Amino acid sequence: MKTNKSQILFGLSLVLLSAIFYFIHYAVFRDAHHIFIYLVGDVAFVFIEVLLVTLIIHQLLSHREKRALLKKMNMAIGAFFSEVGTGLLKIFSDFNLHSAKIDKVFIVDDDWTDQKFLSVSKTFNNYDHEIDCNKGDLNNLLNFLKSKRNFLINLLQNPNLLEHESFTNLLWAVFHLTEELESRADVGNLSDTDCEHIAGDIKRAYVLLISEWLLYMKHLRNDYPYLFSLAIRTNPFDPYASPEVK
């Protein structure tokens, strides 16, 4: 309320000052005709000024700010995949009953276009992943997540990522999975019902992780070809992937 009152008072003071100077002008030159000519001209130009400032300059600045914010977000996401995401994808794949079939879809290469990424993303969204917590190593998954806890917490504190809802949802899904696993006395000895529950948590994080990975790979292909080349050679879905250039 105080801010609004101060703004109103500031606006009224500006109008009052303008009226005072117009009065001084009239008192000195006694030419109301001249005053109204320039007053109407200035008022008429206000609409053009609003057009220039709000619709053109503001849009350009907003677009520039969005690009800068997107760049910062992608840097944080890149750090996530380097530190956590790529390794987590490999571990999650061990729990997928049809990993051999689905992994082939994600063998990205230099020929992938935006349309290819879109097509794969649509196919992936319609695919029903079958996760079995007994197929993989839950202890290995738990130890991996615990070792990355501090890194993930630091990511959540990054204000730039607050604008990226889907990635934030991924981080929360990973944190939830970590808490679920840590709360079990022995993740290697779960009941069938509990195993099914954990499988659901793995599936949630796995699906979100793949979606973000596809977006990140598309970003690298379009903006950072040299990083895209390394990402291809370390593709977590490719059993023959090697960082060495062949």
mmCIF file of C-alpha atoms in Angstrom:
data_model
loop_
_atom_site.group_PDB
_atom_site.id
_atom_site.type_symbol
_atom_site.label_atom_id
_atom_site.label_comp_id
_atom_site.label_asym_id
_atom_site.label_seq_id
_atom_site.Cartn_x
_atom_site.Cartn_y
_atom_site.Cartn_z
ATOM 1 C CA MET A 1 0.000 0.000 0.000
ATOM 2 C CA LYS A 2 2.835 2.391 0.854
ATOM 3 C CA THR A 3 4.444 1.720 -2.518
ATOM 4 C CA ASN A 4 1.176 2.453 -4.350
ATOM 5 C CA LYS A 5 0.642 5.699 -2.432
ATOM 6 C CA SER A 6 4.187 6.861 -3.130
ATOM 7 C CA GLN A 7 3.741 6.105 -6.830
ATOM 8 C CA ILE A 8 0.459 8.027 -6.924
ATOM 9 C CA LEU A 9 2.040 11.003 -5.156
ATOM 10 C CA PHE A 10 5.022 10.872 -7.521
ATOM 11 C CA GLY A 11 2.691 10.847 -10.540
ATOM 12 C CA LEU A 12 0.616 13.753 -9.213
ATOM 13 C CA SER A 13 3.762 15.746 -8.478
ATOM 14 C CA LEU A 14 4.946 15.279 -12.071
ATOM 15 C CA VAL A 15 1.570 16.452 -13.414
ATOM 16 C CA LEU A 16 1.674 19.447 -11.066
ATOM 17 C CA LEU A 17 5.209 20.367 -12.151
ATOM 18 C CA SER A 18 4.144 20.127 -15.789
ATOM 19 C CA ALA A 19 1.163 22.424 -15.137
ATOM 20 C CA ILE A 20 3.428 24.916 -13.313
ATOM 21 C CA PHE A 21 5.881 25.119 -16.208
ATOM 22 C CA TYR A 22 3.042 25.511 -18.715
ATOM 23 C CA PHE A 23 1.709 28.354 -16.573
ATOM 24 C CA ILE A 24 5.176 29.964 -16.470
ATOM 25 C CA HIS A 25 5.386 29.647 -20.256
ATOM 26 C CA TYR A 26 2.012 31.354 -20.652
ATOM 27 C CA ALA A 27 2.883 34.050 -18.112
ATOM 28 C CA VAL A 28 6.069 34.945 -19.983
ATOM 29 C CA PHE A 29 4.990 34.624 -23.626
ATOM 30 C CA ARG A 30 1.193 34.979 -23.398
ATOM 31 C CA ASP A 31 0.794 32.502 -26.263
ATOM 32 C CA ALA A 32 -1.783 29.837 -25.446
ATOM 33 C CA HIS A 33 -1.979 28.868 -29.120
ATOM 34 C CA HIS A 34 1.697 27.879 -29.163
ATOM 35 C CA ILE A 35 1.302 25.908 -25.953
ATOM 36 C CA PHE A 36 -1.644 23.881 -27.243
ATOM 37 C CA ILE A 37 0.069 23.148 -30.583
ATOM 38 C CA TYR A 38 3.013 21.488 -28.857
ATOM 39 C CA LEU A 39 0.840 19.912 -26.162
ATOM 40 C CA VAL A 40 -1.370 18.156 -28.712
ATOM 41 C CA GLY A 41 1.696 17.155 -30.729
ATOM 42 C CA ASP A 42 3.390 15.676 -27.666
ATOM 43 C CA VAL A 43 0.245 13.801 -26.631
ATOM 44 C CA ALA A 44 -0.147 12.411 -30.154
ATOM 45 C CA PHE A 45 3.439 11.136 -30.093
ATOM 46 C CA VAL A 46 2.836 9.328 -26.772
ATOM 47 C CA PHE A 47 0.948 6.551 -28.594
ATOM 48 C CA ILE A 48 3.834 6.004 -31.011
ATOM 49 C CA GLU A 49 6.252 6.032 -28.081
ATOM 50 C CA VAL A 50 4.192 3.374 -26.308
ATOM 51 C CA LEU A 51 4.285 1.289 -29.489
ATOM 52 C CA LEU A 52 8.063 1.603 -29.763
ATOM 53 C CA VAL A 53 8.758 0.939 -26.097
ATOM 54 C CA THR A 54 6.226 -1.756 -25.202
ATOM 55 C CA LEU A 55 5.765 -3.669 -28.429
ATOM 56 C CA ILE A 56 9.177 -3.419 -30.067
ATOM 57 C CA ILE A 57 11.948 -2.500 -27.627
ATOM 58 C CA HIS A 58 10.362 -4.420 -24.741
ATOM 59 C CA GLN A 59 9.874 -7.510 -26.911
ATOM 60 C CA LEU A 60 13.486 -7.384 -28.089
ATOM 61 C CA LEU A 61 14.786 -7.033 -24.530
ATOM 62 C CA SER A 62 12.448 -9.772 -23.290
ATOM 63 C CA HIS A 63 13.600 -12.128 -26.049
ATOM 64 C CA ARG A 64 17.230 -11.369 -25.189
ATOM 65 C CA GLU A 65 16.626 -12.029 -21.492
ATOM 66 C CA LYS A 66 14.863 -15.313 -22.248
ATOM 67 C CA ARG A 67 17.778 -16.474 -24.398
ATOM 68 C CA ALA A 68 20.240 -15.581 -21.625
ATOM 69 C CA LEU A 69 18.093 -17.400 -19.044
ATOM 70 C CA LEU A 70 17.748 -20.442 -21.301
ATOM 71 C CA LYS A 71 21.511 -20.549 -21.756
ATOM 72 C CA LYS A 72 22.047 -20.518 -17.985
ATOM 73 C CA MET A 73 19.435 -23.236 -17.494
ATOM 74 C CA ASN A 74 21.003 -25.446 -20.143
ATOM 75 C CA MET A 75 24.411 -25.017 -18.506
ATOM 76 C CA ALA A 76 22.946 -26.294 -15.225
ATOM 77 C CA ILE A 77 21.161 -29.135 -17.016
ATOM 78 C CA GLY A 78 24.398 -30.036 -18.788
ATOM 79 C CA ALA A 79 26.179 -30.229 -15.427
ATOM 80 C CA PHE A 80 23.366 -32.463 -14.164
ATOM 81 C CA PHE A 81 23.745 -34.956 -17.000
ATOM 82 C CA SER A 82 27.532 -34.969 -16.710
ATOM 83 C CA GLU A 83 27.423 -35.584 -12.964
ATOM 84 C CA VAL A 84 24.214 -37.582 -12.464
ATOM 85 C CA GLY A 85 21.884 -37.988 -15.436
ATOM 86 C CA THR A 86 23.966 -40.151 -17.769
ATOM 87 C CA GLY A 87 24.947 -42.595 -15.018
ATOM 88 C CA LEU A 88 21.381 -42.702 -13.716
ATOM 89 C CA LEU A 89 20.031 -43.548 -17.165
ATOM 90 C CA LYS A 90 22.374 -46.527 -17.350
ATOM 91 C CA ILE A 91 21.266 -47.769 -13.935
ATOM 92 C CA PHE A 92 17.567 -47.238 -14.678
ATOM 93 C CA SER A 93 17.896 -49.214 -17.914
ATOM 94 C CA ASP A 94 18.812 -52.277 -15.867
ATOM 95 C CA PHE A 95 15.311 -52.228 -14.367
ATOM 96 C CA ASN A 96 13.547 -51.940 -17.725
ATOM 97 C CA LEU A 97 12.186 -55.315 -18.854
ATOM 98 C CA HIS A 98 12.429 -54.223 -22.493
ATOM 99 C CA SER A 99 15.593 -52.165 -22.344
ATOM 100 C CA ALA A 100 17.190 -53.961 -25.304
ATOM 101 C CA LYS A 101 14.249 -52.954 -27.481
ATOM 102 C CA ILE A 102 13.739 -49.389 -26.281
ATOM 103 C CA ASP A 103 17.439 -48.491 -26.079
ATOM 104 C CA LYS A 104 17.801 -48.851 -29.860
ATOM 105 C CA VAL A 105 15.368 -45.965 -30.326
ATOM 106 C CA PHE A 106 17.699 -43.575 -28.504
ATOM 107 C CA ILE A 107 20.883 -44.214 -30.473
ATOM 108 C CA VAL A 108 21.333 -40.577 -31.512
ATOM 109 C CA ASP A 109 23.659 -39.670 -34.381
ATOM 110 C CA ASP A 110 24.646 -36.644 -36.458
ATOM 111 C CA ASP A 111 21.756 -37.203 -38.869
ATOM 112 C CA TRP A 112 19.061 -36.538 -36.263
ATOM 113 C CA THR A 113 16.934 -33.511 -37.160
ATOM 114 C CA ASP A 114 14.438 -31.557 -35.069
ATOM 115 C CA GLN A 115 11.712 -33.633 -36.679
ATOM 116 C CA LYS A 116 13.518 -36.831 -35.676
ATOM 117 C CA PHE A 117 13.766 -35.691 -32.061
ATOM 118 C CA LEU A 118 10.061 -34.797 -32.099
ATOM 119 C CA SER A 119 9.125 -38.175 -33.588
ATOM 120 C CA VAL A 120 11.169 -40.125 -31.039
ATOM 121 C CA SER A 121 9.743 -38.017 -28.212
ATOM 122 C CA LYS A 122 6.171 -38.791 -29.328
ATOM 123 C CA THR A 123 6.964 -42.498 -29.636
ATOM 124 C CA PHE A 124 8.552 -42.485 -26.188
ATOM 125 C CA ASN A 125 5.573 -40.691 -24.593
ATOM 126 C CA ASN A 126 3.219 -43.375 -25.924
ATOM 127 C CA TYR A 127 5.433 -46.241 -24.772
ATOM 128 C CA ASP A 128 4.505 -48.141 -21.607
ATOM 129 C CA HIS A 129 7.753 -48.838 -19.758
ATOM 130 C CA GLU A 130 7.702 -52.012 -17.694
ATOM 131 C CA ILE A 131 9.937 -51.630 -14.664
ATOM 132 C CA ASP A 132 10.875 -54.519 -12.363
ATOM 133 C CA CYS A 133 12.850 -53.570 -9.257
ATOM 134 C CA ASN A 134 14.143 -57.165 -9.003
ATOM 135 C CA LYS A 135 15.752 -56.975 -12.441
ATOM 136 C CA GLY A 136 18.326 -54.353 -11.450
ATOM 137 C CA ASP A 137 20.510 -53.680 -8.423
ATOM 138 C CA LEU A 138 18.637 -51.498 -5.914
ATOM 139 C CA ASN A 139 21.655 -51.249 -3.619
ATOM 140 C CA ASN A 140 23.746 -49.882 -6.466
ATOM 141 C CA LEU A 141 20.983 -47.384 -7.315
ATOM 142 C CA LEU A 142 20.684 -46.271 -3.684
ATOM 143 C CA ASN A 143 24.442 -45.816 -3.254
ATOM 144 C CA PHE A 144 24.633 -43.823 -6.483
ATOM 145 C CA LEU A 145 21.796 -41.493 -5.463
ATOM 146 C CA LYS A 146 23.219 -40.978 -1.978
ATOM 147 C CA SER A 147 26.598 -40.043 -3.429
ATOM 148 C CA LYS A 148 24.961 -37.359 -5.588
ATOM 149 C CA ARG A 149 22.679 -35.888 -2.923
ATOM 150 C CA ASN A 150 24.697 -32.705 -2.278
ATOM 151 C CA PHE A 151 25.030 -32.009 -5.989
ATOM 152 C CA LEU A 152 21.270 -32.371 -6.503
ATOM 153 C CA ILE A 153 20.514 -30.117 -3.520
ATOM 154 C CA ASN A 154 22.760 -27.427 -4.992
ATOM 155 C CA LEU A 155 20.878 -27.702 -8.277
ATOM 156 C CA LEU A 156 17.565 -27.122 -6.517
ATOM 157 C CA GLN A 157 19.027 -23.909 -5.095
ATOM 158 C CA ASN A 158 19.741 -22.598 -8.589
ATOM 159 C CA PRO A 159 17.151 -19.818 -9.186
ATOM 160 C CA ASN A 160 17.430 -20.194 -12.954
ATOM 161 C CA LEU A 161 15.946 -23.691 -12.785
ATOM 162 C CA LEU A 162 12.756 -22.396 -11.160
ATOM 163 C CA GLU A 163 11.709 -21.341 -14.660
ATOM 164 C CA HIS A 164 12.135 -24.909 -15.936
ATOM 165 C CA GLU A 165 9.156 -26.771 -14.493
ATOM 166 C CA SER A 166 9.751 -30.147 -16.154
ATOM 167 C CA PHE A 167 13.372 -30.314 -14.987
ATOM 168 C CA THR A 168 12.370 -29.306 -11.463
ATOM 169 C CA ASN A 169 9.792 -32.113 -11.516
ATOM 170 C CA LEU A 170 12.579 -34.503 -12.504
ATOM 171 C CA LEU A 171 14.731 -33.425 -9.563
ATOM 172 C CA TRP A 172 11.833 -33.908 -7.149
ATOM 173 C CA ALA A 173 11.132 -37.361 -8.601
ATOM 174 C CA VAL A 174 14.776 -38.343 -8.078
ATOM 175 C CA PHE A 175 14.746 -36.989 -4.516
ATOM 176 C CA HIS A 176 11.547 -38.890 -3.769
ATOM 177 C CA LEU A 177 13.031 -42.128 -5.100
ATOM 178 C CA THR A 178 16.128 -41.585 -2.944
ATOM 179 C CA GLU A 179 14.007 -41.071 0.176
ATOM 180 C CA GLU A 180 11.901 -44.149 -0.586
ATOM 181 C CA LEU A 181 14.991 -46.327 -0.943
ATOM 182 C CA GLU A 182 16.706 -44.884 2.123
ATOM 183 C CA SER A 183 13.647 -45.523 4.293
ATOM 184 C CA ARG A 184 13.844 -49.303 3.657
ATOM 185 C CA ALA A 185 15.853 -51.407 6.078
ATOM 186 C CA ASP A 186 17.054 -53.658 3.263
ATOM 187 C CA VAL A 187 16.337 -52.703 -0.362
ATOM 188 C CA GLY A 188 17.597 -56.117 -1.422
ATOM 189 C CA ASN A 189 14.781 -57.862 0.418
ATOM 190 C CA LEU A 190 11.466 -56.198 -0.441
ATOM 191 C CA SER A 191 7.994 -57.681 -0.484
ATOM 192 C CA ASP A 192 6.218 -57.962 -3.827
ATOM 193 C CA THR A 193 3.909 -55.061 -2.968
ATOM 194 C CA ASP A 194 6.773 -52.847 -1.852
ATOM 195 C CA CYS A 195 8.805 -53.810 -4.897
ATOM 196 C CA GLU A 196 5.917 -52.750 -7.123
ATOM 197 C CA HIS A 197 5.752 -49.408 -5.321
ATOM 198 C CA ILE A 198 9.476 -48.794 -5.797
ATOM 199 C CA ALA A 199 9.136 -49.798 -9.461
ATOM 200 C CA GLY A 200 6.527 -47.041 -9.867
ATOM 201 C CA ASP A 201 8.921 -44.474 -8.357
ATOM 202 C CA ILE A 202 11.719 -45.628 -10.648
ATOM 203 C CA LYS A 203 9.423 -45.420 -13.660
ATOM 204 C CA ARG A 204 8.369 -41.853 -12.814
ATOM 205 C CA ALA A 205 11.964 -40.648 -12.540
ATOM 206 C CA TYR A 206 13.059 -42.716 -15.565
ATOM 207 C CA VAL A 207 10.395 -41.273 -17.896
ATOM 208 C CA LEU A 208 11.097 -37.693 -16.815
ATOM 209 C CA LEU A 209 14.843 -38.253 -17.138
ATOM 210 C CA ILE A 210 14.602 -39.555 -20.717
ATOM 211 C CA SER A 211 12.359 -36.644 -21.737
ATOM 212 C CA GLU A 212 14.890 -34.138 -20.407
ATOM 213 C CA TRP A 213 17.758 -36.054 -21.983
ATOM 214 C CA LEU A 214 16.127 -35.815 -25.423
ATOM 215 C CA LEU A 215 15.608 -32.057 -25.013
ATOM 216 C CA TYR A 216 19.192 -31.641 -23.871
ATOM 217 C CA MET A 217 20.577 -33.644 -26.799
ATOM 218 C CA LYS A 218 18.529 -31.533 -29.214
ATOM 219 C CA HIS A 219 19.908 -28.383 -27.612
ATOM 220 C CA LEU A 220 23.491 -29.625 -27.980
ATOM 221 C CA ARG A 221 22.970 -30.572 -31.631
ATOM 222 C CA ASN A 222 21.623 -27.118 -32.469
ATOM 223 C CA ASP A 223 23.949 -24.925 -30.382
ATOM 224 C CA TYR A 224 27.060 -26.894 -29.347
ATOM 225 C CA PRO A 225 28.122 -29.434 -31.999
ATOM 226 C CA TYR A 226 31.371 -30.293 -30.193
ATOM 227 C CA LEU A 227 29.487 -31.175 -26.995
ATOM 228 C CA PHE A 228 26.929 -33.066 -29.058
ATOM 229 C CA SER A 229 29.736 -35.172 -30.517
ATOM 230 C CA LEU A 230 30.894 -36.192 -27.030
ATOM 231 C CA ALA A 231 27.298 -36.842 -25.918
ATOM 232 C CA ILE A 232 26.839 -39.224 -28.860
ATOM 233 C CA ARG A 233 30.048 -41.069 -27.989
ATOM 234 C CA THR A 234 28.944 -41.447 -24.358
ATOM 235 C CA ASN A 235 25.295 -42.245 -25.090
ATOM 236 C CA PRO A 236 23.988 -44.206 -22.054
ATOM 237 C CA PHE A 237 21.632 -46.198 -24.302
ATOM 238 C CA ASP A 238 24.423 -47.400 -26.602
ATOM 239 C CA PRO A 239 26.172 -50.529 -25.218
ATOM 240 C CA TYR A 240 29.066 -49.922 -27.613
ATOM 241 C CA ALA A 241 29.495 -46.224 -26.779
ATOM 242 C CA SER A 242 33.059 -45.047 -26.198
ATOM 243 C CA PRO A 243 34.387 -41.536 -25.604
ATOM 244 C CA GLU A 244 37.343 -42.327 -27.856
ATOM 245 C CA VAL A 245 37.039 -41.063 -31.425
ATOM 246 C CA LYS A 246 37.168 -43.946 -33.892
#
